[in-house]
Amino acid sequence: MIRIKYKKRMNEFLLDVDFKMPEKGVTVLFGPSGSGKTSVLNLMAGLNENEENIQQSEFSLNGKIIDDLNNKINIEPWLRNVAYVFQDHRLFPHMTTEENILFGYKRRKSELNPDELVEKFKIKELLNHRPDQLSGGQKQRVAMVRALLSQPELIILDEPLSALDYQSRQELLPYIECIHKELNIPMIYVSHDIKEVLRLADYIVVMDKGNIIDQGDIADLCITQPLLTQEEGASFILKGTVSKIITEDKLVQLDCGENILITAENMQLDQKLRILIHARDVSLCLSQPKDSSILNCIPIIIDELQTDKNGKLRVMAKIGKQTMVSLISHRSAHQLNIEKGKKMFAQFKATAMIK
């Protein structure tokens, strides 16, 4: 695990974070605007303003101490082996694409092949262009290749899609997935877009007002952290594989231990998906209803009942090995005689999912 611990007096609050991130995959820093996410990234990258306000710093990477205030260790930014992809790309405006991507490569002697990355990120036709001749999505692809060719041990991405339109964001996401799936470089990624988090996150750290309020696997945190999904009550994630595409109805069948239907297009067979469902959108029943517009009605086994702070009942149940949640009233629970171990059915619309 990579250890990150910083305390710094900010203008509006005390930034006080202490967390560990896995050495593989994508760790997402998630939280509302102004919660301190970018400040944490800047400290990790060594881009520190007002260093006199730093009260504590501990950051090590692959056994190398990067920051340690107590021992007066503060490695210069260019020696940290940490690459940073910013919201606004920050390419050198006087350089061509080729000159930009080779800037770090010449200094670090990367083991990655520039020609292969140029092909993978589809920027071959852009090599002679300057940044002002590129679209927003093209600039970010160039910025990612430049970061990779600097031979980083960690890549920091600060909301790299936030300035792009929807289509450009969708086009860029596969390239970000490629970094950790094919190139095996750990990433720490800032976002407050739950769809990005669903698609990318392996591990998540939730921040608010300068503090870490929770961290862990995204499937667990969706249930316990309303801040993550910005929903009252709980939400939950189901992981599955596309097993059937029903083109005429614009539906996809997803194998999650049980087959469920979701509204989706442009999916591929055997594609792996994570879908988010809000607990308030799930109803429970004792038998499968007939003549209903709700397409999903799947068998479940009740696992746990919890009363939330608003007096509603949170019902946890198993779909195979995965956990689902329904938010219902106590009267409904009494009428259906819901208890641990009871076999029931869960209903939710094919449209009631975020993917």
Coordinates of N, CA and C in Angstrom, one line a residue, residues 4 36 51 54 80 129 211 218 290 294 300 327:
I4 N -0.2 7.9 2.4 CA -0.3 9.4 2.2 C -0.9 10.0 3.5
G36 N -10.9 19.6 -0.7 CA -9.4 19.5 -0.5 C -8.8 18.4 -1.4
E51 N 4.4 26.7 2.1 CA 4.9 25.5 2.8 C 5.0 25.7 4.3
I54 N 2.3 23.8 6.3 CA 2.3 22.3 6.4 C 2.7 21.9 7.8
R80 N 10.4 13.0 -8.1 CA 9.4 12.1 -7.4 C 9.0 10.9 -8.2
H129 N 1.2 18.7 -34.8 CA 0.3 19.8 -34.4 C 0.8 20.4 -33.1
N211 N -11.2 16.4 5.3 CA -11.0 15.2 6.1 C -11.4 14.0 5.2
I218 N -15.5 0.3 -3.5 CA -16.6 1.1 -3.9 C -18.0 0.5 -3.7
K290 N -47.5 -10.4 -12.0 CA -47.8 -10.6 -13.4 C -48.2 -9.2 -14.0
I294 N -42.4 -3.4 -14.8 CA -41.1 -3.6 -14.2 C -40.5 -4.9 -14.7
I300 N -34.1 -13.3 -4.1 CA -33.1 -12.8 -3.1 C -33.3 -13.5 -1.8
L327 N -34.9 0.2 0.5 CA -35.3 1.1 1.5 C -36.8 1.1 1.6

